[in-house]
């Protein structure tokens, strides 16, 4: 792992060990694990060094994200949430807000970002949460659902309507009027701290508002972009974990007098898994190159990476289950967890269908021929 992430994988290995299944069953990652990684800046490694971060490139952070995803998708989900919060502050905030919040997120504080509402999932234009100015303060009212890592968060970046446009606001989880309720037993990433967040007349200084007055979808697109590339790299990790588990099982397990791997239909499954991992890796590498070079293709490349990687992860995890058979039916097995976690990846940060619509629009815009 290149600088500035040297030693990061080893630290994750020490912290996670063989406890990912235990965390999944309990629905909880120990606080000391999250605080240790947060204090090292590893939950949002892209924060610039100027603000106490590691200043990692998208490519380096992506490979690290994949590694974490191969060990524990719930932990990777918390990393994605922290990174999204930091990215949103970095992109929408001013110099004083950068200096106020970014060192905290790169130095040990935990954060989440809240978009979805009971009636505003894929259609975020239906968002009803409001951020209303009142003198030198703003009052935040609304309800957010399925907010990843909110259970752990010290700060929650809340997106809502602000005048005729939209804004994000940094809300301390301990502020009066904030109620965080865990989502019980989610089907995937069970230890990621998913929670519903109720905001009842939460009063904050105006200095907590980020990017006030922007068009809602522009603001959301800015924030979600980081989440999409992080999820995409996380899906690479899921595929690598499945490939490792399925390959190892097929090499050792014997049926009809020979190893499973020597049965042609099982070999096809392993080939499909390797292909899926390679496809997802390459599309993520391309997206990260676009990020690091500031390419105008970054937005489309990111959507493509998320779409392709999530679909490949869901299919790949199902394939790995097929190879392992009943061994993968035990709760807590790495492939059993991958199967549940991967399906969730097709839903978050833009569902498969939403990504397809974006890509279809791009295909039309690229067309130069007329019928």
Coordinates of C-alpha atoms in Angstrom, one line a residue:
X1 CA 0.0 0.0 0.0
X2 CA 1.7 3.3 -1.1
X3 CA 2.0 6.3 1.1
X4 CA 0.1 7.9 2.9
X5 CA -1.7 4.6 3.6
X6 CA 1.4 2.5 4.5
X7 CA 0.5 0.2 7.4
X8 CA -3.2 0.8 7.0
X9 CA -4.0 -2.8 5.9
X10 CA -2.1 -4.2 8.8
X11 CA -3.9 -2.0 11.2
X12 CA -7.3 -3.2 9.8
X13 CA -6.1 -6.8 10.1
X14 CA -5.3 -6.2 13.8
X15 CA -8.5 -4.5 14.5
X16 CA -10.9 -6.8 12.6
X17 CA -9.1 -10.1 13.0
X18 CA -11.8 -12.8 12.8
X19 CA -14.5 -10.6 14.5
X20 CA -16.5 -9.4 11.4
X21 CA -19.0 -12.3 11.8
X22 CA -19.4 -11.5 15.5
X23 CA -20.0 -7.8 14.7
X24 CA -22.5 -8.8 12.0
X25 CA -24.5 -10.9 14.5
X26 CA -24.4 -8.3 17.2
X27 CA -25.2 -5.5 14.8
X28 CA -22.4 -3.4 16.3
X29 CA -18.8 -2.5 15.6
X30 CA -16.9 -1.7 18.9
X31 CA -16.4 2.0 19.5
X32 CA -12.6 1.6 20.0
X33 CA -12.2 0.1 16.5
X34 CA -14.0 3.0 14.9
X35 CA -12.2 5.6 17.0
X36 CA -8.8 4.1 16.3
X37 CA -9.3 4.2 12.6
X38 CA -10.9 7.7 12.8
X39 CA -8.0 9.0 14.8
X40 CA -5.6 7.8 12.1
X41 CA -7.6 9.6 9.5
X42 CA -8.4 6.3 7.7
X43 CA -12.1 6.7 7.7
X44 CA -11.8 9.7 5.4
X45 CA -8.3 9.3 3.9
X46 CA -8.9 11.8 1.2
X47 CA -9.0 14.8 3.5
X48 CA -6.1 17.1 2.6
X49 CA -3.0 17.2 4.8
X50 CA -3.7 20.9 5.3
X51 CA -6.6 19.9 7.6
X52 CA -4.8 17.1 9.3
X53 CA -5.9 14.4 6.8
X54 CA -3.8 11.9 4.8
X55 CA -4.4 13.5 1.5
X56 CA -4.8 10.1 -0.2
X57 CA -5.6 9.9 -3.9
X58 CA -8.8 8.3 -5.1
X59 CA -6.9 5.4 -6.4
X60 CA -5.0 4.7 -3.2
X61 CA -8.1 5.3 -1.0
X62 CA -10.1 3.1 -3.4
X63 CA -7.8 0.1 -3.0
X64 CA -7.8 0.6 0.7
X65 CA -11.6 0.8 0.7
X66 CA -11.7 -2.5 -1.3
X67 CA -9.4 -4.1 1.3
X68 CA -11.6 -3.0 4.2
X69 CA -14.7 -4.2 2.2
X70 CA -13.1 -7.6 1.8
X71 CA -12.8 -7.9 5.6
X72 CA -16.0 -6.3 6.8
X73 CA -18.6 -4.5 4.6
X74 CA -20.2 -2.9 7.7
X75 CA -16.9 -1.2 8.5
X76 CA -16.4 -0.2 4.9
X77 CA -20.0 1.3 5.0
X78 CA -19.0 3.5 8.0
X79 CA -15.9 4.5 6.1
X80 CA -18.0 5.5 3.1
X81 CA -20.3 7.6 5.4
X82 CA -17.4 9.4 7.0
X83 CA -15.8 10.0 3.6
X84 CA -19.1 11.4 2.2
X85 CA -19.5 13.7 5.2
X86 CA -15.9 15.0 4.8
X87 CA -16.3 15.3 1.0
X88 CA -19.5 17.3 1.4
X89 CA -17.9 19.7 3.9
X90 CA -14.9 20.1 1.6
X91 CA -16.9 20.8 -1.5
X92 CA -19.7 22.9 -0.1
X93 CA -18.1 24.6 2.9
X94 CA -16.1 27.7 3.1
X95 CA -12.5 28.1 4.6
X96 CA -13.8 28.6 8.2
X97 CA -15.9 25.5 7.9
X98 CA -13.1 23.5 6.5
X99 CA -10.9 24.5 9.4
X100 CA -13.7 23.8 11.9
X101 CA -14.9 20.4 10.8
X102 CA -12.3 18.6 8.6
X103 CA -9.6 18.3 11.3
X104 CA -12.2 16.7 13.6
X105 CA -13.2 14.1 11.0
X106 CA -9.6 13.3 10.2
X107 CA -8.7 13.2 13.9
X108 CA -11.2 10.9 15.7
X109 CA -14.7 12.3 15.4
X110 CA -17.3 10.1 13.6
X111 CA -19.8 11.4 11.1
X112 CA -22.8 10.4 9.0
X113 CA -24.7 12.1 6.1
X114 CA -28.5 12.0 5.9
X115 CA -30.4 12.1 2.6
X116 CA -33.3 9.6 2.4
X117 CA -36.7 10.3 4.0
X118 CA -39.8 8.1 4.4
X119 CA -41.2 9.5 1.1
X120 CA -37.9 10.5 -0.6
X121 CA -35.7 7.6 -1.5
X122 CA -34.6 7.4 -5.1
X123 CA -36.7 10.5 -5.7
X124 CA -34.9 13.0 -3.5
X125 CA -36.8 15.8 -5.1
X126 CA -39.6 14.8 -2.7
X127 CA -37.4 15.8 0.3
X128 CA -39.3 17.7 2.9
X129 CA -36.7 18.3 5.6
X130 CA -36.2 22.1 6.0
X131 CA -33.4 24.3 7.2
X132 CA -35.0 27.6 8.0
X133 CA -33.0 30.8 8.9
X134 CA -34.2 32.6 12.1
X135 CA -32.0 35.5 12.9
X136 CA -28.4 34.3 13.4
X137 CA -29.5 30.7 13.7
X138 CA -31.2 28.1 11.5
X139 CA -33.9 25.6 12.6
X140 CA -33.8 22.1 11.2
X141 CA -37.0 20.1 11.0
X142 CA -37.7 16.7 9.4
X143 CA -37.0 13.0 9.4
X144 CA -34.3 11.0 7.7
X145 CA -34.3 7.3 7.3
X146 CA -31.6 4.6 6.7
X147 CA -28.8 6.9 7.6
X148 CA -25.6 4.8 7.5
X149 CA -23.4 5.1 10.6
X150 CA -25.8 7.6 12.4
X151 CA -25.8 5.3 15.4
X152 CA -22.0 6.0 15.8
X153 CA -21.9 9.6 14.7
X154 CA -20.8 12.6 16.6
X155 CA -21.9 14.8 13.7
X156 CA -24.6 14.3 11.1
X157 CA -24.5 16.2 7.8
X158 CA -28.2 16.7 7.0
X159 CA -29.4 17.7 3.5
X160 CA -32.6 19.7 3.3
X161 CA -34.5 22.5 1.6
X162 CA -33.2 26.0 2.3
X163 CA -35.3 28.8 0.9
X164 CA -35.9 28.2 -2.8
X165 CA -32.9 25.9 -3.0
X166 CA -31.1 23.4 -0.8
X167 CA -28.3 23.2 1.7
X168 CA -26.5 20.8 4.0
X169 CA -26.1 21.5 7.7
X170 CA -23.7 20.0 10.2
X171 CA -25.8 18.8 13.1
X172 CA -24.2 17.5 16.4
X173 CA -25.9 14.2 17.2
X174 CA -26.2 15.4 20.8
X175 CA -28.0 18.6 19.9
X176 CA -31.4 19.2 21.5
X177 CA -34.2 17.9 19.2
X178 CA -32.1 15.2 17.6
X179 CA -33.2 11.6 18.1
X180 CA -31.4 8.7 16.5
X181 CA -33.1 5.3 16.4
X182 CA -31.4 2.2 15.1
X183 CA -32.8 0.3 12.2
X184 CA -33.3 -3.2 13.7
X185 CA -31.7 -6.1 12.0
X186 CA -31.1 -4.8 8.5
X187 CA -30.6 -7.5 5.8
X188 CA -27.2 -6.3 4.9
X189 CA -24.2 -4.5 6.5
X190 CA -25.9 -5.2 9.9
X191 CA -23.2 -3.5 11.9
X192 CA -23.0 -0.3 9.9
X193 CA -25.1 1.7 12.4
X194 CA -28.1 2.3 10.1
X195 CA -30.5 4.6 11.9
X196 CA -33.5 6.9 11.4
X197 CA -32.8 10.5 12.5
X198 CA -35.6 12.7 13.8
X199 CA -35.0 16.5 13.8
X200 CA -37.5 18.4 15.9
X201 CA -36.8 22.1 15.9
X202 CA -33.0 21.7 16.1
X203 CA -31.5 25.2 16.4
X204 CA -28.0 25.7 15.1
X205 CA -25.7 28.7 14.3
X206 CA -25.8 29.8 10.6
X207 CA -22.1 28.8 10.5
X208 CA -23.2 25.2 10.4
X209 CA -24.9 25.6 7.0
X210 CA -23.0 24.4 3.9
X211 CA -23.7 25.5 0.4
X212 CA -27.0 27.4 1.2
X213 CA -29.3 28.1 -1.8
X214 CA -28.0 25.6 -4.3
X215 CA -30.3 23.5 -6.5
X216 CA -31.3 20.4 -4.6
X217 CA -30.2 17.9 -7.2
X218 CA -26.9 19.6 -7.8
X219 CA -26.1 19.5 -4.1
X220 CA -27.2 15.9 -3.7
X221 CA -25.1 14.9 -6.8
X222 CA -22.1 16.5 -5.4
X223 CA -22.4 14.6 -2.1
X224 CA -23.4 11.3 -3.5
X225 CA -20.5 11.1 -6.0
X226 CA -18.1 10.2 -3.2
X227 CA -20.5 7.6 -1.9
X228 CA -20.8 6.0 -5.3
X229 CA -17.1 5.5 -5.9
X230 CA -16.6 4.3 -2.3
X231 CA -19.4 1.8 -2.6
X232 CA -18.0 0.7 -6.0
X233 CA -14.6 0.0 -4.5
X234 CA -16.3 -1.7 -1.6
X235 CA -18.0 -4.1 -4.0
X236 CA -14.5 -5.0 -5.4
X237 CA -13.7 -6.0 -1.9
X238 CA -16.8 -8.2 -1.6
X239 CA -15.9 -9.9 -4.9
X240 CA -12.3 -10.5 -3.7
X241 CA -13.6 -12.0 -0.4
X242 CA -16.0 -14.3 -2.4
X243 CA -13.3 -15.3 -4.9
X244 CA -10.9 -16.2 -2.0
X245 CA -13.5 -18.2 -0.1
X246 CA -14.9 -20.0 -3.2
X247 CA -11.4 -20.8 -4.6
X248 CA -10.1 -22.1 -1.3
X249 CA -13.2 -24.3 -0.8
X250 CA -13.1 -25.7 -4.4
X251 CA -9.5 -26.6 -4.0
X252 CA -9.9 -28.5 -0.8
X253 CA -13.4 -29.9 -0.9
X254 CA -13.7 -33.3 -2.7
X255 CA -16.7 -34.7 -4.4
X256 CA -17.0 -37.8 -6.6
X257 CA -13.3 -38.6 -5.9
X258 CA -11.8 -35.3 -7.0
X259 CA -11.5 -31.6 -5.8
X260 CA -14.5 -29.5 -6.7
X261 CA -12.3 -27.2 -8.7
X262 CA -11.8 -30.0 -11.2
X263 CA -15.5 -30.3 -12.0
X264 CA -16.1 -28.3 -15.1
X265 CA -19.3 -26.6 -13.9
X266 CA -17.7 -25.5 -10.7
X267 CA -14.7 -24.3 -12.7
X268 CA -17.1 -22.1 -14.7
X269 CA -18.4 -20.5 -11.5
X270 CA -14.8 -19.7 -10.4
X271 CA -14.0 -18.3 -13.8
X272 CA -17.1 -16.1 -13.6
X273 CA -16.1 -14.9 -10.2
X274 CA -12.6 -14.0 -11.4
X275 CA -14.1 -12.2 -14.4
X276 CA -16.5 -10.2 -12.2
X277 CA -13.7 -9.2 -9.8
X278 CA -11.5 -8.0 -12.7
X279 CA -14.3 -6.1 -14.4
X280 CA -15.2 -4.3 -11.2
X281 CA -11.6 -3.5 -10.4
X282 CA -10.9 -2.1 -13.9
X283 CA -14.0 0.1 -13.9
X284 CA -13.1 1.4 -10.5
X285 CA -9.6 2.1 -11.4
X286 CA -10.8 4.1 -14.4
X287 CA -13.2 6.1 -12.2
X288 CA -10.4 6.9 -9.7
X289 CA -8.1 8.0 -12.5
X290 CA -10.9 10.4 -13.6
X291 CA -11.2 11.7 -10.0
X292 CA -7.4 12.2 -9.6
X293 CA -7.0 13.9 -12.9
X294 CA -10.0 16.1 -12.6
X295 CA -11.5 14.7 -15.8
X296 CA -14.8 16.0 -17.0
X297 CA -15.8 12.3 -17.4
X298 CA -15.6 11.8 -13.6
X299 CA -19.4 11.9 -12.9
X300 CA -20.3 9.3 -15.6
X301 CA -17.3 7.2 -14.7
X302 CA -18.3 7.1 -11.1
X303 CA -21.9 6.2 -11.9
X304 CA -20.6 3.5 -14.2
X305 CA -18.3 2.1 -11.6
X306 CA -21.0 2.0 -9.0
X307 CA -23.5 0.3 -11.4
X308 CA -21.1 -2.3 -12.7
X309 CA -19.4 -3.1 -9.4
X310 CA -22.7 -3.5 -7.5
X311 CA -24.3 -5.7 -10.1
X312 CA -21.1 -7.8 -10.4
X313 CA -20.9 -8.1 -6.6
X314 CA -24.5 -9.3 -6.2
X315 CA -24.1 -11.9 -9.0
X316 CA -20.6 -12.9 -7.8
X317 CA -21.8 -13.4 -4.2
X318 CA -24.6 -15.6 -5.4
X319 CA -22.1 -17.6 -7.5
X320 CA -19.9 -18.0 -4.4
X321 CA -22.8 -19.3 -2.5
X322 CA -23.4 -21.9 -5.2
X323 CA -19.8 -23.1 -5.0
X324 CA -19.8 -23.4 -1.2
X325 CA -23.3 -24.9 -1.0
X326 CA -24.5 -25.5 2.6
X327 CA -21.2 -24.1 4.0
X328 CA -22.3 -20.7 2.9
X329 CA -25.7 -21.1 4.5
X330 CA -24.4 -20.7 8.0
X331 CA -25.0 -17.3 9.5
X332 CA -21.8 -15.3 9.8
X333 CA -19.9 -17.1 7.0
X334 CA -17.9 -14.6 4.9
X335 CA -19.9 -15.6 1.8
X336 CA -23.2 -15.6 3.6
X337 CA -22.5 -12.1 4.7
X338 CA -21.3 -11.1 1.3
X339 CA -24.5 -12.3 -0.3
X340 CA -26.6 -10.1 2.0
X341 CA -24.3 -7.1 1.9
X342 CA -23.9 -7.2 -1.9
X343 CA -27.6 -7.0 -2.5
X344 CA -27.7 -3.8 -0.4
X345 CA -25.1 -2.3 -2.7
X346 CA -27.5 -2.4 -5.6
X347 CA -29.9 -0.2 -3.6
X348 CA -27.8 2.5 -1.9
X349 CA -26.2 5.7 -3.4
X350 CA -28.4 5.4 -6.4
X351 CA -30.2 2.1 -7.1
X352 CA -29.3 0.0 -10.1
X353 CA -32.3 1.5 -11.9
X354 CA -31.3 5.1 -11.2
X355 CA -27.8 4.4 -12.3
X356 CA -29.1 2.9 -15.5
X357 CA -31.2 5.9 -16.2
X358 CA -28.2 8.2 -15.8
X359 CA -26.1 6.1 -18.1
X360 CA -28.9 5.9 -20.6
X361 CA -29.2 9.7 -20.7
X362 CA -25.4 9.9 -21.2
X363 CA -25.6 7.4 -24.1
X364 CA -28.2 9.5 -25.8
X365 CA -26.2 12.7 -25.3
X366 CA -23.2 11.0 -26.9
X367 CA -25.1 10.0 -30.0
X368 CA -24.2 11.9 -33.1
X369 CA -26.4 10.0 -35.6
X370 CA -30.0 10.7 -36.5
X371 CA -32.5 8.3 -37.8

